[in-house]
Structures are given as C-alpha cells and as structure tokens.
Amino acid sequence: MKKIMFIGSIGCGKTTLCQRIIGDKLQYSKTQAVEFYPKMIDTPGEFIQHRRFYNALQMMAVEAEMIALVSNCQEEEQIFSPNFAQNFMKPSIGIITKIDLCQDEDQLKNAEKRLRLAGVNKIFKVSAFKNYGMEELRDYLNKEVN
C-alpha cells in the first residue's frame, strides 16, 4: 500500500478512517497534531480550514505517495479550493465519509461535486463506523503498490 495522507475538515472522519484501515479499535480522539502511521498520515482539520497551515500540509505531503481529500457527506460548504489536489503533484483520491448519516442522495451528489471541483477523479463512499465501502477502499489502496 502506498503511504497516503488524509486531508479534510475538523470532524470529517479522517482519524476513524485510519483506525478502520489499520484495524484499531474505533474511538474518537481529536487529532491535535499530524499523526504518522506506517502507511498513513492523519492531519488535523485545522490544516485545511486555516490557510496559514497550507505550507505545513505541503511539507507533510513530501512523506506521502498519495493524497486523499476527505469530505463528510453532510458538509455543506466547499472546504477545498478548486483543483486543490494539484498543489501536491501526487496521485489523489476523494473519500466521502459518514455515508450512513446521509439523509438523501443529494447530500452524496453534493459531496462528490465538491471533491471533483477540488481536482479528484476517483471517489470512494464509505462509513468507517459501519464498515461500509471500506473493503473497496482497502483493495484499491493495496493495489496501488509501487
């Protein structure tokens, strides 16, 4: 599996996603600093929500081989600027999280539209909490081996 860096807003599910992928017990803990796992980098949501941290994201991305832009299906605002994924010059994917909490198809479509605007083509729809869509995501990440 390529080393992947997760970027998304506060509370969008990045840490839970990491916990599910590596098989840890799911427990909420606010990510206060960048957390490095053997094949993942979990970034605090503040890094995307405050432009002054963009340089830190770019510095952390040096360690990654792939970027994942993560969006909670219930988010209504555009967190990522247009073509944000291209800032890293690495392969990127989009991950829509918390699909078990989506109230209708429009929420999923809007989340997908936001990620496409941010510059990703491949998008996964998952619920790390309920384990929906995680096998497909894991399979994709495991196939993306150098």
mmCIF file of N, CA and C in Angstrom:
data_model
loop_
_atom_site.group_PDB
_atom_site.id
_atom_site.type_symbol
_atom_site.label_atom_id
_atom_site.label_comp_id
_atom_site.label_asym_id
_atom_site.label_seq_id
_atom_site.Cartn_x
_atom_site.Cartn_y
_atom_site.Cartn_z
ATOM 1 N N MET A 1 0.840 -1.180 0.000
ATOM 2 C CA MET A 1 0.000 0.000 0.000
ATOM 3 C C MET A 1 0.884 1.242 0.000
ATOM 4 N N LYS A 2 0.524 2.193 -0.841
ATOM 5 C CA LYS A 2 1.253 3.455 -0.844
ATOM 6 C C LYS A 2 0.967 4.225 0.433
ATOM 7 N N LYS A 3 1.921 5.049 0.841
ATOM 8 C CA LYS A 3 1.699 5.902 2.009
ATOM 9 C C LYS A 3 0.753 7.017 1.593
ATOM 10 N N ILE A 4 -0.355 7.143 2.304
ATOM 11 C CA ILE A 4 -1.414 8.072 1.934
ATOM 12 C C ILE A 4 -1.608 9.118 3.028
ATOM 13 N N MET A 5 -1.822 10.358 2.612
ATOM 14 C CA MET A 5 -2.076 11.444 3.550
ATOM 15 C C MET A 5 -3.536 11.854 3.444
ATOM 16 N N PHE A 6 -4.227 11.886 4.588
ATOM 17 C CA PHE A 6 -5.637 12.265 4.643
ATOM 18 C C PHE A 6 -5.763 13.738 5.002
ATOM 19 N N ILE A 7 -6.511 14.474 4.178
ATOM 20 C CA ILE A 7 -6.746 15.897 4.401
ATOM 21 C C ILE A 7 -8.249 16.134 4.385
ATOM 22 N N GLY A 8 -8.753 16.830 5.383
ATOM 23 C CA GLY A 8 -10.181 17.144 5.435
ATOM 24 C C GLY A 8 -10.488 18.022 6.626
ATOM 25 N N SER A 9 -11.724 18.465 6.719
ATOM 26 C CA SER A 9 -12.125 19.385 7.776
ATOM 27 C C SER A 9 -12.159 18.702 9.145
ATOM 28 N N ILE A 10 -12.281 19.515 10.173
ATOM 29 C CA ILE A 10 -12.396 19.019 11.542
ATOM 30 C C ILE A 10 -13.635 18.124 11.638
ATOM 31 N N GLY A 11 -13.466 16.930 12.179
ATOM 32 C CA GLY A 11 -14.589 16.036 12.424
ATOM 33 C C GLY A 11 -15.132 15.304 11.210
ATOM 34 N N CYS A 12 -14.410 15.342 10.086
ATOM 35 C CA CYS A 12 -14.934 14.685 8.875
ATOM 36 C C CYS A 12 -14.702 13.175 8.870
ATOM 37 N N GLY A 13 -13.894 12.667 9.804
ATOM 38 C CA GLY A 13 -13.719 11.222 9.908
ATOM 39 C C GLY A 13 -12.361 10.688 9.497
ATOM 40 N N LYS A 14 -11.364 11.546 9.395
ATOM 41 C CA LYS A 14 -10.029 11.101 8.972
ATOM 42 C C LYS A 14 -9.418 10.096 9.950
ATOM 43 N N THR A 15 -9.488 10.406 11.241
ATOM 44 C CA THR A 15 -8.890 9.527 12.249
ATOM 45 C C THR A 15 -9.619 8.190 12.317
ATOM 46 N N THR A 16 -10.946 8.214 12.273
ATOM 47 C CA THR A 16 -11.723 6.973 12.288
ATOM 48 C C THR A 16 -11.394 6.132 11.059
ATOM 49 N N LEU A 17 -11.210 6.786 9.927
ATOM 50 C CA LEU A 17 -10.817 6.104 8.694
ATOM 51 C C LEU A 17 -9.475 5.396 8.890
ATOM 52 N N CYS A 18 -8.503 6.096 9.459
ATOM 53 C CA CYS A 18 -7.191 5.490 9.728
ATOM 54 C C CYS A 18 -7.332 4.299 10.672
ATOM 55 N N GLN A 19 -8.114 4.480 11.737
ATOM 56 C CA GLN A 19 -8.300 3.395 12.701
ATOM 57 C C GLN A 19 -8.905 2.168 12.028
ATOM 58 N N ARG A 20 -9.898 2.372 11.166
ATOM 59 C CA ARG A 20 -10.563 1.254 10.491
ATOM 60 C C ARG A 20 -9.599 0.562 9.523
ATOM 61 N N ILE A 21 -8.825 1.335 8.781
ATOM 62 C CA ILE A 21 -7.912 0.749 7.789
ATOM 63 C C ILE A 21 -6.859 -0.128 8.458
ATOM 64 N N ILE A 22 -6.325 0.325 9.595
ATOM 65 C CA ILE A 22 -5.275 -0.470 10.245
ATOM 66 C C ILE A 22 -5.830 -1.490 11.234
ATOM 67 N N GLY A 23 -7.149 -1.492 11.437
ATOM 68 C CA GLY A 23 -7.766 -2.487 12.299
ATOM 69 C C GLY A 23 -7.745 -2.150 13.775
ATOM 70 N N ASP A 24 -7.521 -0.885 14.117
ATOM 71 C CA ASP A 24 -7.565 -0.463 15.516
ATOM 72 C C ASP A 24 -9.001 -0.364 16.008
ATOM 73 N N LYS A 25 -9.151 -0.321 17.316
ATOM 74 C CA LYS A 25 -10.454 -0.079 17.925
ATOM 75 C C LYS A 25 -10.882 1.341 17.551
ATOM 76 N N LEU A 26 -12.148 1.502 17.164
ATOM 77 C CA LEU A 26 -12.651 2.823 16.806
ATOM 78 C C LEU A 26 -12.946 3.615 18.067
ATOM 79 N N GLN A 27 -12.260 4.735 18.195
ATOM 80 C CA GLN A 27 -12.533 5.629 19.320
ATOM 81 C C GLN A 27 -12.227 7.050 18.890
ATOM 82 N N TYR A 28 -13.119 7.956 19.245
ATOM 83 C CA TYR A 28 -12.929 9.339 18.830
ATOM 84 C C TYR A 28 -11.864 9.992 19.682
ATOM 85 N N SER A 29 -10.938 10.630 19.021
ATOM 86 C CA SER A 29 -9.970 11.488 19.696
ATOM 87 C C SER A 29 -9.614 12.595 18.721
ATOM 88 N N LYS A 30 -9.738 13.812 19.175
ATOM 89 C CA LYS A 30 -9.445 14.966 18.327
ATOM 90 C C LYS A 30 -7.968 14.956 17.984
ATOM 91 N N THR A 31 -7.662 14.981 16.700
ATOM 92 C CA THR A 31 -6.269 14.997 16.252
ATOM 93 C C THR A 31 -5.711 16.398 16.468
ATOM 94 N N GLN A 32 -4.737 16.506 17.354
ATOM 95 C CA GLN A 32 -4.161 17.807 17.704
ATOM 96 C C GLN A 32 -2.911 18.130 16.889
ATOM 97 N N ALA A 33 -2.263 17.101 16.380
ATOM 98 C CA ALA A 33 -1.039 17.282 15.602
ATOM 99 C C ALA A 33 -1.031 16.220 14.507
ATOM 100 N N VAL A 34 -0.149 16.367 13.564
ATOM 101 C CA VAL A 34 -0.035 15.374 12.499
ATOM 102 C C VAL A 34 0.351 14.041 13.133
ATOM 103 N N GLU A 35 -0.366 12.982 12.755
ATOM 104 C CA GLU A 35 -0.066 11.650 13.272
ATOM 105 C C GLU A 35 0.423 10.777 12.130
ATOM 106 N N PHE A 36 1.580 10.164 12.346
ATOM 107 C CA PHE A 36 2.190 9.309 11.337
ATOM 108 C C PHE A 36 1.956 7.846 11.694
ATOM 109 N N TYR A 37 1.363 7.120 10.769
ATOM 110 C CA TYR A 37 1.199 5.677 10.867
ATOM 111 C C TYR A 37 2.169 5.082 9.846
ATOM 112 N N PRO A 38 2.428 3.772 9.901
ATOM 113 C CA PRO A 38 3.362 3.199 8.925
ATOM 114 C C PRO A 38 3.011 3.517 7.466
ATOM 115 N N LYS A 39 1.736 3.511 7.100
ATOM 116 C CA LYS A 39 1.359 3.768 5.709
ATOM 117 C C LYS A 39 0.343 4.902 5.569
ATOM 118 N N MET A 40 0.166 5.703 6.627
ATOM 119 C CA MET A 40 -0.816 6.785 6.578
ATOM 120 C C MET A 40 -0.324 7.999 7.349
ATOM 121 N N ILE A 41 -0.803 9.160 6.923
ATOM 122 C CA ILE A 41 -0.563 10.409 7.633
ATOM 123 C C ILE A 41 -1.931 11.026 7.895
ATOM 124 N N ASP A 42 -2.250 11.236 9.164
ATOM 125 C CA ASP A 42 -3.531 11.812 9.583
ATOM 126 C C ASP A 42 -3.277 13.266 9.964
ATOM 127 N N THR A 43 -3.900 14.190 9.250
ATOM 128 C CA THR A 43 -3.672 15.613 9.504
ATOM 129 C C THR A 43 -4.839 16.219 10.282
ATOM 130 N N PRO A 44 -4.561 17.193 11.152
ATOM 131 C CA PRO A 44 -5.649 17.881 11.854
ATOM 132 C C PRO A 44 -6.501 18.676 10.865
ATOM 133 N N GLY A 45 -7.793 18.762 11.132
ATOM 134 C CA GLY A 45 -8.701 19.501 10.262
ATOM 135 C C GLY A 45 -8.357 20.974 10.148
ATOM 136 N N GLU A 46 -7.724 21.519 11.176
ATOM 137 C CA GLU A 46 -7.336 22.932 11.135
ATOM 138 C C GLU A 46 -6.401 23.230 9.971
ATOM 139 N N PHE A 47 -5.647 22.222 9.537
ATOM 140 C CA PHE A 47 -4.678 22.441 8.463
ATOM 141 C C PHE A 47 -5.350 22.806 7.145
ATOM 142 N N ILE A 48 -6.566 22.348 6.913
ATOM 143 C CA ILE A 48 -7.265 22.703 5.676
ATOM 144 C C ILE A 48 -8.185 23.900 5.897
ATOM 145 N N GLN A 49 -8.621 24.097 7.117
ATOM 146 C CA GLN A 49 -9.583 25.160 7.382
ATOM 147 C C GLN A 49 -8.936 26.517 7.637
ATOM 148 N N HIS A 50 -7.616 26.541 7.797
ATOM 149 C CA HIS A 50 -6.895 27.797 8.009
ATOM 150 C C HIS A 50 -5.735 27.858 7.018
ATOM 151 N N ARG A 51 -5.816 28.771 6.104
ATOM 152 C CA ARG A 51 -4.838 28.858 5.013
ATOM 153 C C ARG A 51 -3.390 28.956 5.494
ATOM 154 N N ARG A 52 -3.191 29.500 6.669
ATOM 155 C CA ARG A 52 -1.814 29.666 7.150
ATOM 156 C C ARG A 52 -1.115 28.321 7.361
ATOM 157 N N PHE A 53 -1.884 27.231 7.393
ATOM 158 C CA PHE A 53 -1.302 25.899 7.572
ATOM 159 C C PHE A 53 -1.063 25.164 6.248
ATOM 160 N N TYR A 54 -1.403 25.781 5.126
ATOM 161 C CA TYR A 54 -1.229 25.106 3.833
ATOM 162 C C TYR A 54 0.226 24.701 3.598
ATOM 163 N N ASN A 55 1.170 25.543 4.022
ATOM 164 C CA ASN A 55 2.584 25.188 3.853
ATOM 165 C C ASN A 55 2.919 23.923 4.637
ATOM 166 N N ALA A 56 2.339 23.785 5.820
ATOM 167 C CA ALA A 56 2.575 22.580 6.627
ATOM 168 C C ALA A 56 2.034 21.346 5.907
ATOM 169 N N LEU A 57 0.861 21.483 5.279
ATOM 170 C CA LEU A 57 0.311 20.362 4.509
ATOM 171 C C LEU A 57 1.257 19.965 3.385
ATOM 172 N N GLN A 58 1.793 20.953 2.696
ATOM 173 C CA GLN A 58 2.704 20.648 1.591
ATOM 174 C C GLN A 58 3.989 20.000 2.094
ATOM 175 N N MET A 59 4.455 20.422 3.254
ATOM 176 C CA MET A 59 5.657 19.803 3.827
ATOM 177 C C MET A 59 5.384 18.344 4.217
ATOM 178 N N MET A 60 4.228 18.082 4.814
ATOM 179 C CA MET A 60 3.872 16.714 5.204
ATOM 180 C C MET A 60 3.678 15.827 3.979
ATOM 181 N N ALA A 61 3.179 16.407 2.911
ATOM 182 C CA ALA A 61 2.906 15.636 1.692
ATOM 183 C C ALA A 61 4.174 15.061 1.077
ATOM 184 N N VAL A 62 5.315 15.616 1.409
ATOM 185 C CA VAL A 62 6.584 15.085 0.904
ATOM 186 C C VAL A 62 6.739 13.627 1.332
ATOM 187 N N GLU A 63 6.220 13.290 2.515
ATOM 188 C CA GLU A 63 6.310 11.931 3.051
ATOM 189 C C GLU A 63 5.300 10.975 2.424
ATOM 190 N N ALA A 64 4.290 11.529 1.750
ATOM 191 C CA ALA A 64 3.203 10.703 1.205
ATOM 192 C C ALA A 64 3.431 10.374 -0.264
ATOM 193 N N GLU A 65 2.817 9.265 -0.691
ATOM 194 C CA GLU A 65 2.844 8.885 -2.103
ATOM 195 C C GLU A 65 1.498 9.131 -2.770
ATOM 196 N N MET A 66 0.474 9.365 -1.942
ATOM 197 C CA MET A 66 -0.873 9.606 -2.449
ATOM 198 C C MET A 66 -1.588 10.534 -1.474
ATOM 199 N N ILE A 67 -2.487 11.358 -2.004
ATOM 200 C CA ILE A 67 -3.268 12.288 -1.194
ATOM 201 C C ILE A 67 -4.732 11.861 -1.238
ATOM 202 N N ALA A 68 -5.383 11.868 -0.073
ATOM 203 C CA ALA A 68 -6.825 11.601 -0.004
ATOM 204 C C ALA A 68 -7.513 12.834 0.556
ATOM 205 N N LEU A 69 -8.386 13.429 -0.249
ATOM 206 C CA LEU A 69 -9.205 14.535 0.231
ATOM 207 C C LEU A 69 -10.474 13.923 0.803
ATOM 208 N N VAL A 70 -10.745 14.221 2.055
ATOM 209 C CA VAL A 70 -11.839 13.584 2.785
ATOM 210 C C VAL A 70 -12.937 14.602 3.059
ATOM 211 N N SER A 71 -14.169 14.215 2.742
ATOM 212 C CA SER A 71 -15.315 15.094 2.947
ATOM 213 C C SER A 71 -16.461 14.318 3.592
ATOM 214 N N ASN A 72 -16.977 14.847 4.673
ATOM 215 C CA ASN A 72 -18.156 14.294 5.337
ATOM 216 C C ASN A 72 -19.352 14.550 4.423
ATOM 217 N N CYS A 73 -20.179 13.553 4.206
ATOM 218 C CA CYS A 73 -21.301 13.708 3.270
ATOM 219 C C CYS A 73 -22.287 14.785 3.706
ATOM 220 N N GLN A 74 -22.263 15.177 4.970
ATOM 221 C CA GLN A 74 -23.201 16.186 5.459
ATOM 222 C C GLN A 74 -22.652 17.613 5.396
ATOM 223 N N GLU A 75 -21.374 17.762 5.047
ATOM 224 C CA GLU A 75 -20.813 19.113 4.921
ATOM 225 C C GLU A 75 -21.537 19.854 3.808
ATOM 226 N N GLU A 76 -21.790 21.118 4.039
ATOM 227 C CA GLU A 76 -22.497 21.902 3.034
ATOM 228 C C GLU A 76 -21.599 22.903 2.334
ATOM 229 N N GLU A 77 -20.491 23.258 2.955
ATOM 230 C CA GLU A 77 -19.628 24.250 2.320
ATOM 231 C C GLU A 77 -18.433 23.589 1.645
ATOM 232 N N GLN A 78 -17.887 24.288 0.692
ATOM 233 C CA GLN A 78 -16.712 23.812 -0.036
ATOM 234 C C GLN A 78 -15.477 24.084 0.812
ATOM 235 N N ILE A 79 -14.850 23.038 1.319
ATOM 236 C CA ILE A 79 -13.659 23.170 2.160
ATOM 237 C C ILE A 79 -12.410 23.345 1.298
ATOM 238 N N PHE A 80 -12.348 22.619 0.193
ATOM 239 C CA PHE A 80 -11.172 22.629 -0.672
ATOM 240 C C PHE A 80 -11.349 23.654 -1.784
ATOM 241 N N SER A 81 -10.299 24.395 -2.074
ATOM 242 C CA SER A 81 -10.364 25.332 -3.196
ATOM 243 C C SER A 81 -10.336 24.545 -4.511
ATOM 244 N N PRO A 82 -10.773 25.157 -5.609
ATOM 245 C CA PRO A 82 -10.765 24.455 -6.898
ATOM 246 C C PRO A 82 -9.365 23.928 -7.236
ATOM 247 N N ASN A 83 -9.327 22.687 -7.675
ATOM 248 C CA ASN A 83 -8.083 22.000 -8.056
ATOM 249 C C ASN A 83 -7.047 21.934 -6.932
ATOM 250 N N PHE A 84 -7.502 21.939 -5.706
ATOM 251 C CA PHE A 84 -6.620 21.879 -4.540
ATOM 252 C C PHE A 84 -5.684 20.674 -4.601
ATOM 253 N N ALA A 85 -6.165 19.545 -5.076
ATOM 254 C CA ALA A 85 -5.363 18.315 -5.114
ATOM 255 C C ALA A 85 -4.098 18.480 -5.954
ATOM 256 N N GLN A 86 -4.143 19.349 -6.958
ATOM 257 C CA GLN A 86 -2.985 19.528 -7.827
ATOM 258 C C GLN A 86 -1.821 20.227 -7.124
ATOM 259 N N ASN A 87 -2.064 20.849 -5.972
ATOM 260 C CA ASN A 87 -0.984 21.501 -5.225
ATOM 261 C C ASN A 87 0.104 20.523 -4.804
ATOM 262 N N PHE A 88 -0.235 19.253 -4.707
ATOM 263 C CA PHE A 88 0.689 18.275 -4.144
ATOM 264 C C PHE A 88 1.464 17.495 -5.198
ATOM 265 N N MET A 89 1.030 17.564 -6.436
ATOM 266 C CA MET A 89 1.707 16.868 -7.536
ATOM 267 C C MET A 89 1.906 15.379 -7.221
ATOM 268 N N LYS A 90 0.865 14.778 -6.675
ATOM 269 C CA LYS A 90 0.855 13.353 -6.341
ATOM 270 C C LYS A 90 -0.496 12.796 -6.762
ATOM 271 N N PRO A 91 -0.605 11.494 -6.946
ATOM 272 C CA PRO A 91 -1.926 10.916 -7.212
ATOM 273 C C PRO A 91 -2.869 11.245 -6.054
ATOM 274 N N SER A 92 -4.130 11.475 -6.377
ATOM 275 C CA SER A 92 -5.085 11.818 -5.321
ATOM 276 C C SER A 92 -6.407 11.088 -5.531
ATOM 277 N N ILE A 93 -7.080 10.866 -4.411
ATOM 278 C CA ILE A 93 -8.420 10.280 -4.428
ATOM 279 C C ILE A 93 -9.306 11.115 -3.515
ATOM 280 N N GLY A 94 -10.604 10.950 -3.667
ATOM 281 C CA GLY A 94 -11.558 11.577 -2.769
ATOM 282 C C GLY A 94 -12.256 10.502 -1.963
ATOM 283 N N ILE A 95 -12.567 10.819 -0.725
ATOM 284 C CA ILE A 95 -13.295 9.884 0.132
ATOM 285 C C ILE A 95 -14.449 10.635 0.788
ATOM 286 N N ILE A 96 -15.656 10.179 0.513
ATOM 287 C CA ILE A 96 -16.839 10.728 1.171
ATOM 288 C C ILE A 96 -17.117 9.842 2.376
ATOM 289 N N THR A 97 -17.094 10.433 3.559
ATOM 290 C CA THR A 97 -17.265 9.676 4.798
ATOM 291 C C THR A 97 -18.664 9.854 5.377
ATOM 292 N N LYS A 98 -18.943 9.027 6.358
ATOM 293 C CA LYS A 98 -20.193 9.079 7.127
ATOM 294 C C LYS A 98 -21.424 8.900 6.243
ATOM 295 N N ILE A 99 -21.303 8.027 5.229
ATOM 296 C CA ILE A 99 -22.444 7.837 4.324
ATOM 297 C C ILE A 99 -23.643 7.223 5.040
ATOM 298 N N ASP A 100 -23.400 6.590 6.174
ATOM 299 C CA ASP A 100 -24.521 6.045 6.951
ATOM 300 C C ASP A 100 -25.389 7.154 7.551
ATOM 301 N N LEU A 101 -24.868 8.376 7.586
ATOM 302 C CA LEU A 101 -25.613 9.511 8.138
ATOM 303 C C LEU A 101 -26.260 10.382 7.065
ATOM 304 N N CYS A 102 -26.020 10.048 5.799
ATOM 305 C CA CYS A 102 -26.617 10.834 4.713
ATOM 306 C C CYS A 102 -28.130 10.726 4.768
ATOM 307 N N GLN A 103 -28.776 11.848 4.560
ATOM 308 C CA GLN A 103 -30.231 11.857 4.634
ATOM 309 C C GLN A 103 -30.886 11.654 3.282
ATOM 310 N N ASP A 104 -30.156 11.966 2.213
ATOM 311 C CA ASP A 104 -30.708 11.737 0.877
ATOM 312 C C ASP A 104 -29.580 11.697 -0.153
ATOM 313 N N GLU A 105 -29.937 11.319 -1.356
ATOM 314 C CA GLU A 105 -28.965 11.175 -2.451
ATOM 315 C C GLU A 105 -28.311 12.508 -2.805
ATOM 316 N N ASP A 106 -29.023 13.609 -2.595
ATOM 317 C CA ASP A 106 -28.466 14.926 -2.912
ATOM 318 C C ASP A 106 -27.228 15.234 -2.083
ATOM 319 N N GLN A 107 -27.199 14.805 -0.825
ATOM 320 C CA GLN A 107 -26.018 15.035 0.001
ATOM 321 C C GLN A 107 -24.800 14.330 -0.591
ATOM 322 N N LEU A 108 -24.982 13.095 -1.041
ATOM 323 C CA LEU A 108 -23.877 12.362 -1.667
ATOM 324 C C LEU A 108 -23.432 13.042 -2.956
ATOM 325 N N LYS A 109 -24.384 13.454 -3.774
ATOM 326 C CA LYS A 109 -24.054 14.120 -5.038
ATOM 327 C C LYS A 109 -23.300 15.418 -4.793
ATOM 328 N N ASN A 110 -23.720 16.181 -3.785
ATOM 329 C CA ASN A 110 -23.043 17.441 -3.476
ATOM 330 C C ASN A 110 -21.626 17.202 -2.969
ATOM 331 N N ALA A 111 -21.446 16.181 -2.139
ATOM 332 C CA ALA A 111 -20.109 15.854 -1.643
ATOM 333 C C ALA A 111 -19.204 15.435 -2.797
ATOM 334 N N GLU A 112 -19.746 14.638 -3.700
ATOM 335 C CA GLU A 112 -18.972 14.209 -4.869
ATOM 336 C C GLU A 112 -18.606 15.410 -5.746
ATOM 337 N N LYS A 113 -19.539 16.300 -5.932
ATOM 338 C CA LYS A 113 -19.302 17.507 -6.734
ATOM 339 C C LYS A 113 -18.184 18.361 -6.112
ATOM 340 N N ARG A 114 -18.195 18.505 -4.780
ATOM 341 C CA ARG A 114 -17.154 19.288 -4.098
ATOM 342 C C ARG A 114 -15.773 18.656 -4.287
ATOM 343 N N LEU A 115 -15.708 17.327 -4.190
ATOM 344 C CA LEU A 115 -14.416 16.657 -4.358
ATOM 345 C C LEU A 115 -13.924 16.738 -5.800
ATOM 346 N N ARG A 116 -14.821 16.619 -6.748
ATOM 347 C CA ARG A 116 -14.416 16.745 -8.161
ATOM 348 C C ARG A 116 -13.906 18.158 -8.441
ATOM 349 N N LEU A 117 -14.559 19.157 -7.870
ATOM 350 C CA LEU A 117 -14.111 20.539 -8.017
ATOM 351 C C LEU A 117 -12.710 20.714 -7.429
ATOM 352 N N ALA A 118 -12.417 19.957 -6.372
ATOM 353 C CA ALA A 118 -11.099 20.016 -5.736
ATOM 354 C C ALA A 118 -10.028 19.296 -6.550
ATOM 355 N N GLY A 119 -10.435 18.593 -7.605
ATOM 356 C CA GLY A 119 -9.456 18.006 -8.509
ATOM 357 C C GLY A 119 -9.256 16.511 -8.423
ATOM 358 N N VAL A 120 -10.147 15.784 -7.753
ATOM 359 C CA VAL A 120 -10.000 14.328 -7.710
ATOM 360 C C VAL A 120 -10.963 13.670 -8.692
ATOM 361 N N ASN A 121 -10.556 12.540 -9.228
ATOM 362 C CA ASN A 121 -11.398 11.791 -10.161
ATOM 363 C C ASN A 121 -11.975 10.537 -9.526
ATOM 364 N N LYS A 122 -11.148 9.802 -8.809
ATOM 365 C CA LYS A 122 -11.581 8.555 -8.161
ATOM 366 C C LYS A 122 -12.134 8.900 -6.782
ATOM 367 N N ILE A 123 -13.403 8.524 -6.537
ATOM 368 C CA ILE A 123 -14.054 8.854 -5.270
ATOM 369 C C ILE A 123 -14.643 7.591 -4.642
ATOM 370 N N PHE A 124 -14.386 7.437 -3.349
ATOM 371 C CA PHE A 124 -14.928 6.324 -2.576
ATOM 372 C C PHE A 124 -15.962 6.866 -1.597
ATOM 373 N N LYS A 125 -17.032 6.099 -1.405
ATOM 374 C CA LYS A 125 -18.086 6.463 -0.454
ATOM 375 C C LYS A 125 -18.054 5.430 0.659
ATOM 376 N N VAL A 126 -17.763 5.892 1.883
ATOM 377 C CA VAL A 126 -17.554 4.953 2.982
ATOM 378 C C VAL A 126 -18.235 5.396 4.276
ATOM 379 N N SER A 127 -18.412 4.441 5.146
ATOM 380 C CA SER A 127 -18.715 4.687 6.557
ATOM 381 C C SER A 127 -17.714 3.845 7.331
ATOM 382 N N ALA A 128 -16.695 4.497 7.887
ATOM 383 C CA ALA A 128 -15.712 3.758 8.675
ATOM 384 C C ALA A 128 -16.368 3.188 9.925
ATOM 385 N N PHE A 129 -17.341 3.899 10.470
ATOM 386 C CA PHE A 129 -18.033 3.446 11.677
ATOM 387 C C PHE A 129 -18.810 2.154 11.423
ATOM 388 N N LYS A 130 -19.545 2.099 10.313
ATOM 389 C CA LYS A 130 -20.357 0.913 9.985
ATOM 390 C C LYS A 130 -19.620 -0.066 9.064
ATOM 391 N N ASN A 131 -18.415 0.311 8.631
ATOM 392 C CA ASN A 131 -17.574 -0.507 7.753
ATOM 393 C C ASN A 131 -18.125 -0.618 6.325
ATOM 394 N N TYR A 132 -18.954 0.328 5.909
ATOM 395 C CA TYR A 132 -19.476 0.335 4.538
ATOM 396 C C TYR A 132 -18.410 0.883 3.587
ATOM 397 N N GLY A 133 -18.203 0.205 2.478
ATOM 398 C CA GLY A 133 -17.291 0.687 1.447
ATOM 399 C C GLY A 133 -15.820 0.571 1.779
ATOM 400 N N MET A 134 -15.498 0.071 2.948
ATOM 401 C CA MET A 134 -14.101 0.022 3.382
ATOM 402 C C MET A 134 -13.298 -1.042 2.638
ATOM 403 N N GLU A 135 -13.945 -2.148 2.297
ATOM 404 C CA GLU A 135 -13.224 -3.211 1.586
ATOM 405 C C GLU A 135 -12.767 -2.719 0.211
ATOM 406 N N GLU A 136 -13.647 -2.015 -0.487
ATOM 407 C CA GLU A 136 -13.290 -1.471 -1.802
ATOM 408 C C GLU A 136 -12.132 -0.481 -1.681
ATOM 409 N N LEU A 137 -12.182 0.383 -0.661
ATOM 410 C CA LEU A 137 -11.102 1.348 -0.447
ATOM 411 C C LEU A 137 -9.797 0.629 -0.127
ATOM 412 N N ARG A 138 -9.843 -0.344 0.784
ATOM 413 C CA ARG A 138 -8.638 -1.110 1.131
ATOM 414 C C ARG A 138 -8.057 -1.819 -0.083
ATOM 415 N N ASP A 139 -8.925 -2.449 -0.879
ATOM 416 C CA ASP A 139 -8.464 -3.140 -2.088
ATOM 417 C C ASP A 139 -7.751 -2.173 -3.021
ATOM 418 N N TYR A 140 -8.321 -1.008 -3.211
ATOM 419 C CA TYR A 140 -7.712 -0.005 -4.090
ATOM 420 C C TYR A 140 -6.345 0.419 -3.546
ATOM 421 N N LEU A 141 -6.280 0.706 -2.262
ATOM 422 C CA LEU A 141 -5.016 1.145 -1.667
ATOM 423 C C LEU A 141 -3.966 0.046 -1.735
ATOM 424 N N ASN A 142 -4.369 -1.198 -1.553
ATOM 425 C CA ASN A 142 -3.419 -2.311 -1.624
ATOM 426 C C ASN A 142 -2.936 -2.574 -3.045
ATOM 427 N N LYS A 143 -3.759 -2.264 -4.048
ATOM 428 C CA LYS A 143 -3.344 -2.442 -5.446
ATOM 429 C C LYS A 143 -2.405 -1.340 -5.895
ATOM 430 N N GLU A 144 -2.465 -0.209 -5.213
ATOM 431 C CA GLU A 144 -1.641 0.931 -5.591
ATOM 432 C C GLU A 144 -0.236 0.804 -5.012
ATOM 433 N N VAL A 145 0.390 -0.331 -5.261
ATOM 434 C CA VAL A 145 1.741 -0.594 -4.763
ATOM 435 C C VAL A 145 2.735 -0.245 -5.855
ATOM 436 N N ASN A 146 3.833 0.348 -5.451
ATOM 437 C CA ASN A 146 4.876 0.690 -6.442
ATOM 438 C C ASN A 146 5.386 -0.544 -7.139
#
